[in-house]
Coordinates of C-alpha atoms in Angstrom, one line a residue:
V1 CA 0.0 0.0 0.0
S2 CA 1.6 3.3 -1.1
M3 CA 1.0 6.6 -2.9
A4 CA 2.4 7.0 -6.4
N5 CA 5.2 9.5 -6.8
V6 CA 3.3 11.4 -9.5
S7 CA 0.4 12.2 -7.1
S8 CA 0.1 15.7 -5.9
V9 CA -1.1 14.3 -2.6
R10 CA 1.8 13.1 -0.6
E11 CA -0.1 10.9 1.9
H12 CA -3.6 9.6 2.4
E13 CA -5.2 8.1 5.5
Y14 CA -6.9 4.7 5.2
L15 CA -8.6 2.4 7.8
R16 CA -8.0 -1.2 8.6
P17 CA -8.5 -3.4 5.4
V18 CA -11.1 -6.2 5.4
A19 CA -10.9 -9.6 3.6
E20 CA -14.0 -11.6 2.6
S21 CA -14.2 -15.0 1.0
A22 CA -17.2 -16.2 -1.0
E23 CA -16.8 -19.7 0.3
P24 CA -16.8 -20.6 4.0
W25 CA -14.0 -23.1 3.6
V26 CA -11.5 -20.4 2.8
R27 CA -10.3 -18.1 5.6
V28 CA -8.3 -15.1 4.7
L29 CA -6.0 -13.6 7.4
L30 CA -4.4 -10.2 7.0
S31 CA -1.0 -9.2 8.4
G32 CA 1.8 -6.9 7.7
K33 CA 2.3 -3.2 8.5
A34 CA -0.6 -2.1 6.3
A35 CA -3.1 -4.5 8.0
M36 CA -3.7 -2.1 10.9
G37 CA -4.5 0.9 8.7
G38 CA -2.6 4.1 8.7
K39 CA -1.3 6.6 6.1
A40 CA -0.2 5.7 2.6
S41 CA 2.9 7.5 1.5
A42 CA 5.7 7.1 -1.0
K43 CA 7.1 4.4 1.4
Q44 CA 5.4 1.1 0.7
K45 CA 3.7 -0.9 3.5
P46 CA 3.1 -4.6 2.9
L47 CA -0.3 -6.1 3.2
V48 CA 0.1 -9.9 3.6
L49 CA -2.7 -12.3 2.8
K50 CA -2.6 -15.7 4.4
F51 CA -5.1 -18.4 3.3
D52 CA -6.5 -21.2 5.4
C53 CA -8.2 -23.7 3.2
S54 CA -10.4 -26.4 4.7
G55 CA -11.9 -27.6 1.4
S56 CA -11.1 -28.0 -2.3
G57 CA -12.3 -25.7 -5.0
K58 CA -12.2 -22.0 -6.0
S59 CA -13.4 -19.0 -4.1
K60 CA -13.6 -15.3 -4.8
V61 CA -11.7 -13.2 -2.3
T62 CA -12.5 -9.5 -2.0
I63 CA -10.2 -7.0 -0.3
T64 CA -11.8 -3.7 0.9
I65 CA -9.7 -0.7 2.1
P66 CA -11.9 1.9 3.8
L67 CA -11.0 5.6 3.3
P68 CA -12.4 8.2 5.7
D69 CA -13.5 10.8 3.1
H70 CA -13.9 8.7 0.0
D71 CA -15.6 5.5 -1.2
P72 CA -13.6 2.4 -0.2
I73 CA -11.1 0.8 -2.5
K74 CA -12.0 -2.7 -3.5
F75 CA -10.2 -5.4 -5.5
A76 CA -10.9 -9.1 -5.9
F77 CA -9.2 -12.3 -7.1
V78 CA -9.9 -16.1 -7.2
K79 CA -8.1 -18.4 -4.7
E80 CA -7.7 -22.0 -5.6
C81 CA -7.7 -24.5 -2.8
K82 CA -6.9 -28.2 -2.5
A83 CA -7.6 -29.9 0.8
G84 CA -6.3 -33.3 2.0
D85 CA -8.2 -36.5 2.6
I86 CA -9.8 -35.1 5.8
P87 CA -10.8 -31.5 5.1
G88 CA -10.7 -29.4 8.2
F89 CA -8.7 -31.8 10.4
D90 CA -5.6 -30.1 11.7
V91 CA -2.8 -30.9 14.1
T92 CA -1.1 -27.8 15.4
L93 CA 2.0 -27.1 17.5
S94 CA 1.7 -25.5 21.0
S95 CA 2.3 -22.1 19.5
Y96 CA 0.5 -21.8 16.3
E97 CA -0.7 -19.1 13.9
P98 CA -3.9 -19.9 11.9
G99 CA -3.1 -20.5 8.3
V100 CA 0.6 -20.5 8.7
R101 CA 1.7 -24.0 7.7
A102 CA 4.9 -23.8 9.6
S103 CA 2.9 -24.0 12.9
Y104 CA 1.0 -27.1 11.7
A105 CA 2.0 -30.8 11.8
V106 CA -1.1 -31.8 9.8
K107 CA -3.4 -29.6 7.7
N108 CA -6.6 -31.0 6.3
G109 CA -5.6 -34.5 7.1
E110 CA -2.2 -34.3 5.4
P111 CA 1.2 -33.8 7.0
T112 CA 2.9 -30.4 6.4
P113 CA 6.3 -30.5 4.6
A114 CA 8.4 -30.5 7.9
Y115 CA 6.3 -33.4 9.3
R116 CA 6.0 -35.7 6.3
T117 CA 6.3 -39.4 7.0
P118 CA 9.6 -40.9 5.6
Q119 CA 9.8 -41.5 1.9
G120 CA 12.9 -43.5 1.0
N121 CA 15.9 -41.7 2.6
D122 CA 14.0 -38.4 3.1
L123 CA 13.4 -38.0 6.8
P124 CA 11.1 -35.3 8.3
L125 CA 12.7 -32.0 9.0
A126 CA 11.0 -31.4 12.4
M127 CA 13.2 -32.2 15.3
V128 CA 12.6 -32.4 19.1
R129 CA 15.7 -31.4 21.0
E130 CA 17.4 -33.7 23.5
A131 CA 16.5 -31.4 26.4
Q132 CA 12.8 -31.8 25.8
F133 CA 11.3 -34.7 27.6
K134 CA 7.8 -34.2 26.1
T135 CA 6.1 -32.3 23.3
S136 CA 2.5 -31.4 22.7
F137 CA 0.3 -31.3 19.7
Y138 CA -3.3 -30.1 19.4
L139 CA -6.0 -31.8 17.4
Q140 CA -8.9 -29.7 16.1
M141 CA -11.3 -29.1 13.2
S142 CA -11.1 -25.8 11.3
T143 CA -14.6 -26.4 10.0
F144 CA -17.9 -26.6 11.9
N145 CA -18.3 -30.3 11.8
S146 CA -16.9 -32.9 14.2
L147 CA -15.2 -36.3 13.7
E148 CA -14.7 -39.3 15.9
F149 CA -11.2 -40.6 16.4
E150 CA -9.5 -43.6 18.0
P151 CA -6.5 -43.4 20.4
P152 CA -3.5 -42.1 18.4
L153 CA -0.7 -44.6 17.7
V154 CA 2.8 -43.4 18.5
T155 CA 5.8 -45.5 17.6
S156 CA 9.6 -45.0 17.9
S157 CA 12.0 -46.4 15.3
D158 CA 14.6 -47.2 18.0
A159 CA 14.5 -49.0 21.3
F160 CA 16.7 -46.3 23.0
C161 CA 13.8 -43.8 22.8
L162 CA 10.7 -45.0 24.6
V163 CA 7.5 -43.1 24.0
S164 CA 4.1 -42.8 25.8
T165 CA 1.1 -40.6 25.4
S166 CA -1.1 -38.5 27.7
G167 CA -3.5 -35.6 27.5
D168 CA -7.2 -35.6 26.7
A169 CA -6.6 -36.7 23.1
A170 CA -4.6 -39.8 24.1
S171 CA -7.7 -41.9 24.7
G172 CA -9.6 -40.9 21.5
G173 CA -12.9 -39.2 21.4
W174 CA -14.4 -36.5 19.2
I175 CA -12.6 -33.7 17.3
D176 CA -14.3 -30.3 16.9
D177 CA -13.3 -26.7 16.8
I178 CA -12.1 -26.9 20.4
S179 CA -8.7 -28.4 20.4
S180 CA -7.7 -31.7 22.2
Q181 CA -4.2 -32.0 23.6
L182 CA -1.9 -34.9 22.7
I183 CA 1.2 -35.1 24.8
I184 CA 4.1 -37.4 23.7
N185 CA 6.5 -38.3 26.5
F186 CA 10.1 -39.4 25.8
N187 CA 12.3 -41.6 27.9
C188 CA 15.8 -41.7 26.4
I189 CA 18.0 -44.5 27.6
D190 CA 20.8 -44.1 25.1
S191 CA 22.1 -41.5 22.6
G192 CA 20.9 -41.2 19.0
T193 CA 18.1 -39.8 16.9
A194 CA 14.9 -41.7 16.7
L195 CA 12.1 -41.3 14.2
I196 CA 8.7 -40.8 15.9
T197 CA 5.6 -41.6 13.9
V198 CA 2.1 -40.6 15.0
A199 CA -1.1 -42.0 13.4
V200 CA -4.5 -40.6 14.3
P201 CA -7.3 -43.1 13.2
I202 CA -10.3 -41.0 12.2
L203 CA -13.7 -42.3 11.3
V204 CA -14.7 -40.7 7.9
G205 CA -18.0 -42.0 6.8
E206 CA -17.8 -45.7 7.3
A207 CA -14.1 -45.9 6.8
V208 CA -11.2 -45.4 9.2
V209 CA -8.5 -43.0 7.7
N210 CA -5.1 -42.5 9.4
A211 CA -3.9 -39.0 9.6
S212 CA -0.2 -39.5 10.0
F213 CA 2.8 -37.3 10.7
A214 CA 6.4 -37.8 11.8
F215 CA 9.3 -36.0 13.4
R216 CA 12.7 -36.8 14.9
K217 CA 13.8 -36.9 18.5
E218 CA 17.3 -36.3 19.7
C219 CA 18.4 -38.5 22.7
R220 CA 21.5 -38.2 24.9
W221 CA 23.1 -41.2 26.7
T222 CA 23.0 -41.3 30.5
S223 CA 25.2 -43.2 32.9
T224 CA 22.4 -45.3 34.3
P225 CA 19.7 -45.9 31.7
G226 CA 16.4 -46.7 33.2
F227 CA 17.2 -45.8 36.9
D228 CA 14.4 -43.5 38.2
V229 CA 13.6 -41.9 41.5
T230 CA 9.9 -40.8 41.6
L231 CA 7.9 -38.9 44.2
G232 CA 5.3 -40.3 46.5
A233 CA 2.6 -38.9 44.2
W234 CA 3.8 -40.3 40.9
I235 CA 2.3 -39.8 37.4
Q236 CA 4.2 -42.0 34.9
S237 CA 3.8 -39.6 32.0
E238 CA 4.8 -36.4 33.8
R239 CA 8.5 -35.6 34.4
G240 CA 7.5 -33.3 37.2
T241 CA 7.0 -36.3 39.5
Y242 CA 10.6 -37.5 38.9
A243 CA 13.6 -36.5 41.1
V244 CA 15.9 -38.7 39.0
R245 CA 15.3 -39.8 35.4
N246 CA 17.7 -42.3 33.8
G247 CA 20.2 -41.7 36.5
A248 CA 20.3 -37.9 36.2
A249 CA 18.5 -35.4 38.4
T250 CA 15.6 -33.6 36.7
N251 CA 15.6 -29.8 36.4
A252 CA 13.4 -29.3 39.5
F253 CA 15.9 -31.4 41.6
S254 CA 19.0 -30.0 40.1
L255 CA 22.2 -30.3 42.2
W256 CA 23.1 -26.7 41.3
A257 CA 19.8 -24.8 41.4
P258 CA 17.0 -27.0 42.8
K259 CA 13.5 -25.6 42.4
A260 CA 11.6 -28.4 44.3
I261 CA 10.5 -27.3 47.8
V262 CA 9.3 -29.3 50.7
R263 CA 7.0 -27.1 52.8
S264 CA 7.5 -26.5 56.5
S265 CA 4.3 -28.4 57.4
Q266 CA 5.7 -31.6 55.7
Y267 CA 7.8 -33.6 58.1
S268 CA 8.8 -36.5 55.8
S269 CA 9.1 -37.3 52.0
I270 CA 8.8 -40.6 50.3
F271 CA 10.9 -41.4 47.2
Y272 CA 10.6 -44.6 45.1
L273 CA 13.5 -46.3 43.3
Q274 CA 12.7 -48.4 40.3
M275 CA 13.8 -49.2 36.7
S276 CA 11.9 -48.1 33.6
T277 CA 13.7 -50.8 31.6
K278 CA 13.7 -54.6 32.0
D279 CA 17.0 -54.5 33.8
E280 CA 17.8 -54.5 37.5
Q281 CA 20.1 -52.0 39.3
D282 CA 21.9 -52.7 42.6
F283 CA 22.5 -49.7 44.9
E284 CA 24.2 -49.1 48.2
W285 CA 23.2 -47.2 51.3
P286 CA 22.0 -43.7 50.3
T287 CA 23.4 -40.6 52.1
V288 CA 21.9 -37.2 52.8
E289 CA 23.6 -33.8 53.3
S290 CA 22.1 -30.5 54.4
S291 CA 23.5 -27.1 53.5
D292 CA 22.5 -25.8 57.0
S293 CA 22.4 -27.3 60.5
L294 CA 18.9 -25.9 61.0
V295 CA 17.4 -29.3 59.9
K296 CA 18.5 -32.8 60.7
V297 CA 17.6 -35.5 58.2
T298 CA 17.4 -39.2 58.7
L299 CA 16.8 -41.8 56.0
A300 CA 14.4 -44.7 56.5
G301 CA 12.4 -47.2 54.5
P302 CA 13.6 -50.4 52.7
A303 CA 15.9 -48.4 50.3
S304 CA 17.8 -46.7 53.2
K305 CA 20.0 -49.8 53.6
G306 CA 20.7 -50.4 49.9
G307 CA 19.0 -53.0 47.7
T308 CA 18.0 -53.6 44.1
A309 CA 15.8 -51.4 41.9
K310 CA 13.7 -53.6 39.8
P311 CA 11.6 -53.0 36.6
A312 CA 8.3 -51.0 36.8
S313 CA 6.3 -54.2 36.7
D314 CA 7.7 -55.0 40.2
K315 CA 7.1 -53.1 43.4
P316 CA 9.4 -50.0 43.7
V317 CA 11.7 -49.6 46.7
A318 CA 10.7 -46.8 49.1
L319 CA 13.2 -44.3 50.6
I320 CA 11.8 -42.1 53.3
A321 CA 13.5 -38.8 54.3
K322 CA 12.4 -37.6 57.8
Y323 CA 13.0 -34.0 58.8
D324 CA 13.8 -32.6 62.3
C325 CA 13.8 -28.8 62.1
M326 CA 15.9 -27.1 64.8
K327 CA 15.5 -23.5 63.5
S328 CA 13.3 -21.6 61.1
G329 CA 14.7 -21.1 57.6
K330 CA 15.6 -23.0 54.4
A331 CA 18.2 -25.6 53.7
V332 CA 19.3 -27.4 50.5
L333 CA 19.2 -31.2 51.0
T334 CA 21.2 -33.5 48.7
I335 CA 20.5 -37.3 48.6
T336 CA 23.1 -39.4 46.9
I337 CA 22.5 -43.1 45.9
P338 CA 25.7 -45.1 45.1
L339 CA 25.2 -47.3 42.0
G340 CA 28.1 -49.6 42.0
P341 CA 31.7 -48.7 42.7
W342 CA 32.0 -45.9 40.1
N343 CA 28.6 -44.4 39.6
E344 CA 25.9 -42.6 41.6
A345 CA 22.6 -40.8 41.3
A346 CA 22.1 -37.6 43.3
F347 CA 19.4 -35.0 43.5
S348 CA 18.7 -31.9 45.6
Y349 CA 15.7 -30.0 46.9
V350 CA 14.9 -27.2 49.4
K351 CA 13.4 -27.9 52.8
E352 CA 11.6 -25.1 54.5
C353 CA 11.5 -25.0 58.3
S354 CA 9.3 -23.1 60.7
V355 CA 9.8 -24.0 64.4
G356 CA 7.9 -23.0 67.5
E357 CA 8.7 -20.2 69.9
I358 CA 11.2 -22.3 71.9
P359 CA 13.6 -24.0 69.5
G360 CA 15.0 -27.2 70.9
F361 CA 12.4 -27.7 73.7
D362 CA 10.8 -31.1 73.1
V363 CA 8.4 -33.4 75.0
T364 CA 8.6 -36.9 73.6
L365 CA 6.6 -40.1 74.3
G366 CA 8.0 -43.2 76.0
A367 CA 8.7 -44.9 72.7
W368 CA 10.5 -42.2 70.8
I369 CA 11.9 -41.9 67.3
P370 CA 14.1 -38.9 66.8
G371 CA 12.6 -36.5 64.3
D372 CA 9.3 -38.5 63.9
R373 CA 6.6 -36.1 65.1
H374 CA 4.3 -38.9 65.9
S375 CA 6.5 -39.7 68.8
Y376 CA 6.5 -36.1 70.2
A377 CA 3.9 -34.3 72.3
V378 CA 5.8 -31.0 71.9
K379 CA 8.4 -30.1 69.2
N380 CA 10.4 -26.9 69.5
G381 CA 8.0 -25.5 72.0
A382 CA 4.8 -26.1 70.0
P383 CA 2.4 -29.0 70.5
T384 CA 2.3 -31.6 67.7
D385 CA -1.1 -32.2 65.9
G386 CA -2.2 -35.0 68.1
Y387 CA -1.5 -33.1 71.3
D388 CA -2.8 -29.6 70.3
T389 CA -4.5 -28.0 73.3
S390 CA -7.6 -26.9 71.2
D391 CA -7.9 -29.8 68.8
H392 CA -6.2 -32.9 70.2
T393 CA -6.6 -36.5 69.0
A394 CA -4.2 -38.3 71.2
I395 CA -5.8 -40.8 73.6
I396 CA -4.4 -42.7 76.6
R397 CA -6.2 -46.0 77.0
A398 CA -8.4 -46.8 80.0
G399 CA -6.2 -49.7 80.9
T400 CA -3.1 -47.5 81.3
P401 CA -2.7 -46.5 84.9
S402 CA 0.4 -44.5 84.3
Y403 CA 2.1 -42.7 81.4
T404 CA 5.5 -41.0 81.1
F405 CA 6.5 -38.1 79.0
Y406 CA 10.1 -37.0 78.6
L407 CA 11.3 -33.3 78.5
M408 CA 14.6 -32.6 76.6
N409 CA 16.6 -29.9 74.9
S410 CA 17.5 -30.9 71.3
G411 CA 18.7 -27.4 70.5
E412 CA 21.9 -25.5 70.9
S413 CA 20.7 -22.8 73.3
A414 CA 20.5 -23.3 77.0
L415 CA 17.0 -23.8 78.5
S416 CA 15.7 -23.9 82.0
V417 CA 12.3 -25.1 83.2
D418 CA 10.2 -24.5 86.2
R419 CA 7.9 -27.1 87.9
P420 CA 5.3 -28.3 85.3
S421 CA 1.6 -28.1 86.2
V422 CA -1.3 -30.4 85.2
E423 CA -5.0 -29.4 84.8
V424 CA -7.8 -32.0 84.6
S425 CA -11.2 -31.1 83.1
N426 CA -13.2 -34.0 84.7
P427 CA -13.2 -34.2 88.5
A428 CA -13.9 -37.9 88.3
V429 CA -10.2 -38.4 87.3
T430 CA -7.3 -37.6 89.6
V431 CA -3.8 -37.2 88.2
N432 CA -0.7 -37.5 90.4
V433 CA 2.6 -36.1 88.9
S434 CA 6.1 -37.3 89.6
G435 CA 9.5 -37.7 87.9
D436 CA 12.7 -35.7 87.8
A437 CA 11.1 -33.1 85.5
L438 CA 9.4 -31.6 88.6
T439 CA 12.7 -30.2 89.8
P440 CA 13.3 -26.8 88.3
G441 CA 16.6 -26.2 86.6
P442 CA 18.5 -26.5 83.3
L443 CA 17.1 -28.7 80.6
E444 CA 19.7 -30.6 78.7
E445 CA 19.8 -33.3 75.9
Q446 CA 19.5 -36.0 78.6
A447 CA 15.7 -36.4 79.0
R448 CA 13.9 -35.7 82.2
S449 CA 10.8 -37.8 83.0
L450 CA 7.3 -36.5 83.7
V451 CA 5.1 -39.3 85.1
L452 CA 1.3 -39.1 85.2
D453 CA -0.5 -41.5 87.4
F454 CA -4.3 -41.8 86.8
A455 CA -6.9 -42.6 89.3
C456 CA -10.5 -42.9 88.0
A457 CA -13.4 -42.8 90.5
E458 CA -15.8 -43.9 87.7
R459 CA -15.9 -44.7 84.0
A460 CA -15.1 -41.3 82.4
K461 CA -13.0 -39.3 79.9
T462 CA -11.1 -36.2 80.6
D463 CA -8.7 -33.7 78.9

């Protein structure tokens, strides 16, 4: 759009151009600097027309350029279209521009040039980089009709690149103008480039037609192919639930900049060790390190003493990390799992801690597991959930005439206690208190006993 040099008028204002197609199966999209309107001058401004054909045939296209003080300028032409075997069926990338074939894997049922299925030695140009553990495609209709499709079939040309599908399109269904997501997940257990082929079976009339496309996936070798560490809530298709994949820490559990966070209200984490291949992997005793002494971590569970990670068809081996926070703050925890004499799998994450008003002041039960809040009545000066003064659930059985709690200082600061007091809500129950905790004085790591003897005048309950 420009003004001729011979014109006496140097510039002319025009409004936003409009494109119209005589046939509904041709969409015309306008772009370029001239598409928003403006002023025509000696400097040319491009007006780009992009065509989105969802049918075969010819259609008249009319372009109208409105002028504020004159009749609009119009011109027209004929657009020829040739649609594929399934007019209107498209598969787009996550970021797509309507009508721009570079953002489509399939257009009108046929693969676009970059996603063509192999023909002889010609491989598809589209490539998924090694850093990508999944990629998404979107199935939709660019017309107003809908089609039924079966679960897409995704295959890999090489055994080192395992593929699986997820997303709402993975189980089949109906395709309409609202897109359905197909997620293809990659599990690379060796280096190389694999050819990935996707076939979407679509019911057209009484026949099933496969809309197919292909791309290549880059894979990088890992030191321990198939060795995975997953979280307690594990979704097989989502990398976000992996701490270690094929022997290497995932991005969220990076050794250098971990993003995974365990909140202050979580006192333990469960990790599961297993193999995604048919092989087995022996491992030795895992170790854990903390970047700050504000939290003590102990490892428990079957995997804490070494063992064998077995294929996914067998039961995974659980590794439990238990947290004992001494101060408020954050610490980076690193768990290392030795895999034979020369190899290991390690991952890191952040642990948040928020302790009570008296760090280090603990009251434990008679059977006590360090760091396990279920064996504490008070931790860092605050009651644990079962012993909360307003909403307690802990119960001492009727057949227990006496119970002993233990007061201790697990912190670094000196603490001193006065004589404890006991209140009973039901007068039918009498409680006698004894033990060395009744003597005021310094409280150290060596626990001091607080003994409660119960005398019930009748069948009753009391706080």
